[in-house]
Coordinates of C-alpha atoms in Angstrom, one line a residue:
X1 CA -26.5 6.1 29.3
X2 CA -23.5 4.3 27.8
X3 CA -20.8 6.4 26.2
X4 CA -19.5 4.9 23.0
X5 CA -15.8 5.0 22.3
X6 CA -14.4 4.5 18.8
X7 CA -16.2 4.2 15.5
X8 CA -18.7 1.4 14.6
X9 CA -16.1 -0.2 12.4
X10 CA -13.6 -0.4 15.3
X11 CA -16.2 -1.9 17.6
X12 CA -17.0 -4.5 15.0
X13 CA -13.4 -5.4 14.5
X14 CA -12.9 -5.8 18.2
X15 CA -15.9 -8.1 18.5
X16 CA -14.7 -10.3 15.6
X17 CA -11.2 -10.5 17.1
X18 CA -12.7 -11.6 20.4
X19 CA -14.7 -14.3 18.8
X20 CA -11.7 -15.6 16.8
X21 CA -9.6 -15.7 20.0
X22 CA -12.3 -17.7 21.8
X23 CA -12.5 -20.2 18.9
X24 CA -8.7 -20.6 18.6
X25 CA -7.4 -23.8 20.2
X26 CA -5.7 -23.2 23.6
X27 CA -1.9 -23.3 23.6
X28 CA -1.8 -26.4 25.8
X29 CA -4.5 -28.3 23.8
X30 CA -3.5 -31.8 22.7
X31 CA -2.9 -32.5 19.1
X32 CA -5.3 -34.9 17.3
X33 CA -4.3 -38.6 18.0
X34 CA -2.4 -40.4 15.3
X35 CA -5.5 -42.7 14.7
X36 CA -7.6 -39.7 13.7
X37 CA -5.1 -38.9 11.0
X38 CA -4.4 -42.5 9.8
X39 CA -7.8 -44.2 9.9
X40 CA -9.6 -42.1 7.2
X41 CA -6.5 -42.2 4.9
X42 CA -5.9 -45.9 5.3
X43 CA -9.6 -46.8 4.7
X44 CA -9.7 -44.7 1.6
X45 CA -6.5 -46.3 0.3
X46 CA -7.8 -49.8 1.0
X47 CA -11.0 -49.1 -0.8
X48 CA -9.4 -47.7 -3.9
X49 CA -6.9 -50.6 -4.0
X50 CA -9.6 -53.2 -3.5
X51 CA -11.9 -51.6 -6.1
X52 CA -9.2 -51.5 -8.8
X53 CA -7.9 -54.9 -8.0
X54 CA -11.3 -56.5 -8.2
X55 CA -12.7 -54.8 -11.3
X56 CA -9.5 -54.6 -13.3
X57 CA -7.6 -57.6 -11.8
X58 CA -10.4 -60.1 -12.5
X59 CA -10.5 -59.1 -16.2
X60 CA -6.8 -59.4 -16.8
X61 CA -6.7 -63.1 -17.8
X62 CA -10.0 -64.9 -17.4
X63 CA -9.7 -68.6 -17.8
X64 CA -12.6 -71.0 -18.4
X65 CA -13.1 -73.6 -15.6
X66 CA -15.6 -76.4 -16.0
X67 CA -17.9 -74.4 -18.2
X68 CA -21.0 -76.6 -18.6
X69 CA -21.5 -77.8 -22.2
X70 CA -24.0 -80.4 -23.4
X71 CA -22.5 -82.7 -26.0
X72 CA -24.4 -85.1 -28.2
X73 CA -23.3 -88.2 -30.1
X74 CA -21.8 -91.5 -29.1
X75 CA -18.1 -90.5 -29.1
X76 CA -18.0 -86.7 -29.2
X77 CA -18.5 -86.2 -25.4
X78 CA -15.4 -88.2 -24.6
X79 CA -13.4 -86.6 -27.3
X80 CA -14.3 -83.1 -26.1
X81 CA -13.6 -83.8 -22.5
X82 CA -10.2 -85.3 -23.4
X83 CA -9.3 -82.4 -25.7
X84 CA -10.5 -79.5 -23.5
X85 CA -9.9 -81.0 -20.1
X86 CA -11.0 -78.9 -17.1
X87 CA -11.9 -76.0 -19.2
X88 CA -15.3 -77.6 -19.8
X89 CA -17.7 -79.8 -17.9
X90 CA -19.2 -82.1 -20.5
X91 CA -22.8 -83.1 -20.1
X92 CA -23.5 -86.0 -22.4
X93 CA -27.0 -85.7 -24.0
X94 CA -29.0 -88.4 -25.6
X95 CA -30.1 -86.3 -28.5
X96 CA -30.2 -82.7 -29.7
X97 CA -33.7 -82.0 -28.2
X98 CA -32.6 -83.1 -24.7
X99 CA -29.5 -80.9 -25.1
X100 CA -31.5 -77.9 -26.3
X101 CA -33.9 -78.3 -23.3
X102 CA -30.9 -78.2 -20.9
X103 CA -29.6 -75.1 -22.6
X104 CA -33.0 -73.4 -22.4
X105 CA -33.2 -74.3 -18.6
X106 CA -29.7 -72.8 -18.1
X107 CA -28.3 -76.2 -17.0
X108 CA -25.6 -75.6 -19.6
X109 CA -24.4 -72.6 -21.5
X110 CA -23.8 -74.3 -24.8
X111 CA -24.7 -77.4 -26.9
X112 CA -22.2 -79.1 -29.2
X113 CA -23.1 -81.8 -31.8
X114 CA -22.3 -83.1 -35.2
X115 CA -24.2 -81.5 -38.0
X116 CA -22.6 -83.6 -40.8
X117 CA -19.3 -85.4 -41.4
X118 CA -16.6 -82.9 -40.7
X119 CA -19.0 -80.3 -39.5
X120 CA -19.8 -79.3 -35.9
X121 CA -22.8 -77.3 -34.7
X122 CA -22.4 -75.1 -31.6
X123 CA -25.5 -73.7 -30.0
X124 CA -25.0 -71.1 -27.3
X125 CA -27.0 -69.1 -24.9
X126 CA -26.0 -65.5 -25.4
X127 CA -27.9 -64.7 -22.2
X128 CA -25.1 -66.5 -20.4
X129 CA -22.8 -63.5 -21.0
X130 CA -20.5 -62.4 -23.7
X131 CA -17.3 -63.5 -21.8
X132 CA -18.6 -67.0 -21.3
X133 CA -20.0 -67.6 -24.8
X134 CA -16.8 -66.1 -26.3
X135 CA -14.7 -68.5 -24.3
X136 CA -16.8 -71.5 -25.4
X137 CA -16.5 -70.4 -29.0
X138 CA -12.7 -70.2 -28.7
X139 CA -12.5 -73.6 -27.1
X140 CA -14.7 -75.3 -29.8
X141 CA -12.9 -73.5 -32.6
X142 CA -9.6 -74.8 -31.3
X143 CA -10.9 -78.3 -31.1
X144 CA -12.4 -78.1 -34.6
X145 CA -9.1 -76.9 -36.1
X146 CA -7.3 -79.8 -34.4
X147 CA -9.9 -82.3 -35.6
X148 CA -10.0 -81.0 -39.1
X149 CA -13.6 -80.0 -38.8
X150 CA -15.6 -76.8 -39.4
X151 CA -17.9 -75.4 -36.6
X152 CA -20.9 -73.2 -37.1
X153 CA -22.5 -71.2 -34.2
X154 CA -26.1 -70.3 -33.5
X155 CA -27.4 -68.3 -30.6
X156 CA -30.6 -69.9 -29.4
X157 CA -31.1 -67.8 -26.1
X158 CA -30.0 -64.4 -27.3
X159 CA -29.8 -61.3 -25.1
X160 CA -32.5 -58.7 -25.2
X161 CA -32.3 -56.0 -28.0
X162 CA -31.4 -53.3 -25.5
X163 CA -28.8 -55.4 -23.7
X164 CA -26.2 -56.1 -26.4
X165 CA -23.3 -56.6 -24.0
X166 CA -25.2 -58.5 -21.4
X167 CA -24.4 -55.9 -18.7
X168 CA -27.9 -54.9 -17.7
X169 CA -28.0 -57.3 -14.8
X170 CA -24.7 -55.9 -13.5
X171 CA -25.8 -52.3 -13.6
X172 CA -29.2 -53.0 -12.1
X173 CA -27.7 -55.1 -9.3
X174 CA -25.0 -52.4 -8.7
X175 CA -27.6 -49.6 -8.7
X176 CA -29.9 -51.4 -6.3
X177 CA -27.0 -52.4 -4.0
X178 CA -25.8 -48.8 -3.9
X179 CA -29.3 -47.6 -3.1
X180 CA -29.6 -50.2 -0.3
X181 CA -26.2 -49.1 1.0
X182 CA -27.2 -45.5 1.1
X183 CA -30.4 -46.3 2.8
X184 CA -28.7 -48.5 5.5
X185 CA -25.9 -46.0 6.1
X186 CA -28.5 -43.2 6.6
X187 CA -30.5 -45.3 9.0
X188 CA -27.4 -46.0 11.1
X189 CA -27.5 -42.4 12.3
X190 CA -31.2 -42.6 13.3
X191 CA -30.6 -44.7 16.4
X192 CA -31.3 -41.7 18.7
X193 CA -34.3 -40.5 16.7
X194 CA -36.3 -43.7 15.9
X195 CA -37.2 -46.8 17.8
X196 CA -35.6 -50.0 16.4
X197 CA -39.0 -51.3 15.0
X198 CA -39.5 -48.0 13.2
X199 CA -36.1 -48.2 11.7
X200 CA -37.0 -51.7 10.5
X201 CA -40.2 -50.5 9.0
X202 CA -38.2 -47.8 7.2
X203 CA -35.6 -50.2 5.9
X204 CA -38.2 -52.7 4.6
X205 CA -40.5 -50.1 3.1
X206 CA -37.8 -48.1 1.4
X207 CA -36.2 -51.3 0.1
X208 CA -39.5 -52.4 -1.5
X209 CA -39.7 -49.0 -3.1
X210 CA -36.1 -49.3 -4.4
X211 CA -37.0 -52.7 -5.9
X212 CA -40.1 -51.4 -7.6
X213 CA -38.4 -48.3 -9.1
X214 CA -35.4 -50.4 -10.3
X215 CA -37.6 -53.0 -11.9
X216 CA -40.0 -50.5 -13.5
X217 CA -37.1 -48.4 -15.0
X218 CA -35.2 -51.4 -16.4
X219 CA -38.3 -53.2 -17.6
X220 CA -41.3 -51.1 -18.9
X221 CA -39.4 -47.9 -19.3
X222 CA -36.1 -49.0 -20.9
X223 CA -37.1 -52.5 -22.1
X224 CA -33.7 -53.8 -21.2
X225 CA -34.7 -56.7 -19.0
X226 CA -37.5 -58.9 -20.4
X227 CA -38.4 -60.3 -17.0
X228 CA -41.9 -60.4 -15.5
X229 CA -42.3 -57.2 -13.5
X230 CA -43.7 -58.5 -10.2
X231 CA -41.0 -61.3 -9.7
X232 CA -38.3 -58.8 -10.8
X233 CA -39.6 -56.3 -8.2
X234 CA -39.4 -59.0 -5.6
X235 CA -35.8 -60.0 -6.4
X236 CA -34.6 -56.4 -6.5
X237 CA -36.4 -55.6 -3.2
X238 CA -34.7 -58.6 -1.6
X239 CA -31.4 -57.3 -2.8
X240 CA -32.1 -53.8 -1.4
X241 CA -33.3 -55.1 1.9
X242 CA -30.3 -57.5 2.3
X243 CA -27.9 -54.7 1.5
X244 CA -29.6 -52.2 3.7
X245 CA -29.9 -54.5 6.7
X246 CA -26.3 -55.7 6.3
X247 CA -25.1 -52.1 6.1
X248 CA -27.0 -51.1 9.2
X249 CA -25.7 -54.1 11.1
X250 CA -22.0 -53.6 10.2
X251 CA -22.3 -49.8 10.8
X252 CA -23.9 -50.4 14.3
X253 CA -21.5 -53.2 15.3
X254 CA -18.2 -52.0 13.9
X255 CA -18.7 -48.3 14.3
X256 CA -16.7 -45.9 11.9
X257 CA -15.2 -48.8 9.9
X258 CA -18.5 -50.6 9.4
X259 CA -19.5 -48.6 6.3
X260 CA -16.1 -49.0 4.6
X261 CA -16.3 -52.8 5.3
X262 CA -19.7 -52.9 3.8
X263 CA -18.4 -51.0 0.7
X264 CA -15.6 -53.6 0.3
X265 CA -17.8 -56.6 0.9
X266 CA -20.9 -55.8 -1.1
X267 CA -20.3 -53.0 -3.5
X268 CA -16.7 -54.0 -4.4
X269 CA -16.2 -57.7 -4.0
X270 CA -19.9 -58.6 -4.4
X271 CA -20.4 -56.8 -7.7
X272 CA -17.0 -57.5 -9.2
X273 CA -17.5 -61.3 -8.6
X274 CA -21.2 -61.3 -9.6
X275 CA -20.6 -63.1 -12.9
X276 CA -22.1 -60.3 -15.0
X277 CA -18.9 -58.6 -16.3
X278 CA -16.8 -61.7 -16.3
X279 CA -18.7 -65.0 -16.3
X280 CA -18.6 -66.9 -13.0
X281 CA -17.0 -69.9 -14.8
X282 CA -14.1 -67.7 -15.9
X283 CA -13.3 -66.3 -12.5
X284 CA -10.4 -67.4 -10.3
X285 CA -11.2 -70.0 -7.7
X286 CA -11.6 -67.7 -4.8
X287 CA -13.9 -65.3 -6.7
X288 CA -16.0 -68.3 -8.0
X289 CA -16.4 -69.5 -4.5
X290 CA -18.1 -66.3 -3.3
X291 CA -19.8 -65.3 -6.5
X292 CA -23.2 -66.8 -5.8
X293 CA -23.0 -66.4 -2.0
X294 CA -22.9 -62.6 -1.9
X295 CA -26.1 -60.6 -2.6
X296 CA -25.1 -58.9 -5.9
X297 CA -24.1 -62.3 -7.4
X298 CA -27.3 -63.9 -6.3
X299 CA -29.3 -60.9 -7.7
X300 CA -27.5 -61.1 -11.1
X301 CA -28.4 -64.8 -11.4
X302 CA -32.0 -64.1 -10.4
X303 CA -32.3 -61.3 -13.0
X304 CA -30.9 -63.5 -15.7
X305 CA -33.1 -66.5 -14.8
X306 CA -36.2 -64.3 -14.8
X307 CA -35.3 -62.6 -18.1
X308 CA -34.2 -65.5 -20.2
X309 CA -34.8 -68.9 -18.5
X310 CA -38.3 -68.6 -17.1
X311 CA -37.0 -68.5 -13.5
X312 CA -35.7 -72.1 -13.8
X313 CA -33.1 -71.6 -11.1
X314 CA -34.6 -68.7 -9.2
X315 CA -34.9 -70.5 -5.9
X316 CA -31.1 -70.4 -5.1
X317 CA -30.8 -66.6 -5.5
X318 CA -34.0 -65.9 -3.6
X319 CA -32.9 -68.1 -0.7
X320 CA -29.4 -66.4 -0.6
X321 CA -30.9 -62.9 -0.6
X322 CA -33.5 -63.8 2.1
X323 CA -30.8 -65.4 4.3
X324 CA -28.7 -62.2 4.2
X325 CA -31.7 -60.0 5.1
X326 CA -33.1 -62.3 7.8
X327 CA -29.8 -63.0 9.5
X328 CA -28.9 -59.3 9.6
X329 CA -32.3 -58.4 10.9
X330 CA -32.1 -61.0 13.7
X331 CA -28.7 -59.8 14.8
X332 CA -29.9 -56.2 14.8
X333 CA -32.9 -57.2 16.9
X334 CA -30.7 -59.1 19.4
X335 CA -28.0 -56.4 19.7
X336 CA -29.9 -54.1 22.2
X337 CA -30.5 -57.0 24.5
X338 CA -26.9 -58.1 24.4
X339 CA -25.7 -54.6 25.1
X340 CA -28.1 -54.3 28.1
X341 CA -26.9 -57.6 29.4
X342 CA -23.3 -56.7 29.0
X343 CA -23.9 -53.3 30.8
X344 CA -25.6 -55.1 33.7
X345 CA -22.7 -57.6 34.0
X346 CA -20.2 -54.7 34.0

């Protein structure tokens, strides 16, 4: 029989003090290394600086650069090119019907012709984006004032009723990219739980579901993207799988900094340069160079082509997204073999 000393409260206090003492770091324990303090702080600072620089910086002073415009008439194409210089890329057209066809195929973003002596007619594709069409209008108005002419404007490829600012493509691509990033980052931590092929099945299956949900919400539910449902599901699923596999790859190869690198590359730079908020033809040279090569930019172009141009240039975006997904998948497949070979050599 054990004789109890002290009250129950005193015994409980003694037990809690013993636990606290056991959990308290030993006097001689090393302090956390400097890297443990600096790495999270520096990564967060880089991310916030890059995010603001991309989204705000690219909108500070957008300048048109070789915006494709079809121009009809015998002398007007040369006059427009001379007057506007590198701001536009003049596509001479034999007649108004040929120019309109180029506009409806998204080969150009506007058509300029002579309606009557002293009068110009500008036809634009509102689906090309507000920033792009506004820039074209400004350029044509400036030319018309200098030439003593009057310009009228007609939108022949207008945006959908529920996409007044032309930003649906951006928000859809950003949302799907974010979902793919979350999917890939969660699968990074499943290496000890699932076999590689099972993780691949999860990435592909969940990406297909992300694409289906995204397309269904923006299309039939909200009516904001007038694209055929099945091709839209395919494009958004490709975007999700490209983002998820790239996230998984960088997280596995680069370790703790892999996910921040993915955030910068795809969610920040990729979406900021996608051409949806600021038209690709108005971006600085560096941003223009990567705009169509990163998954969000490719997806934005694919969504617009399906919604407004009958998929006339869908091949490029689909190939870009497929290449990102396939290359990332191949590298992930090869990584275990390379690690085993490196371990055997060591």
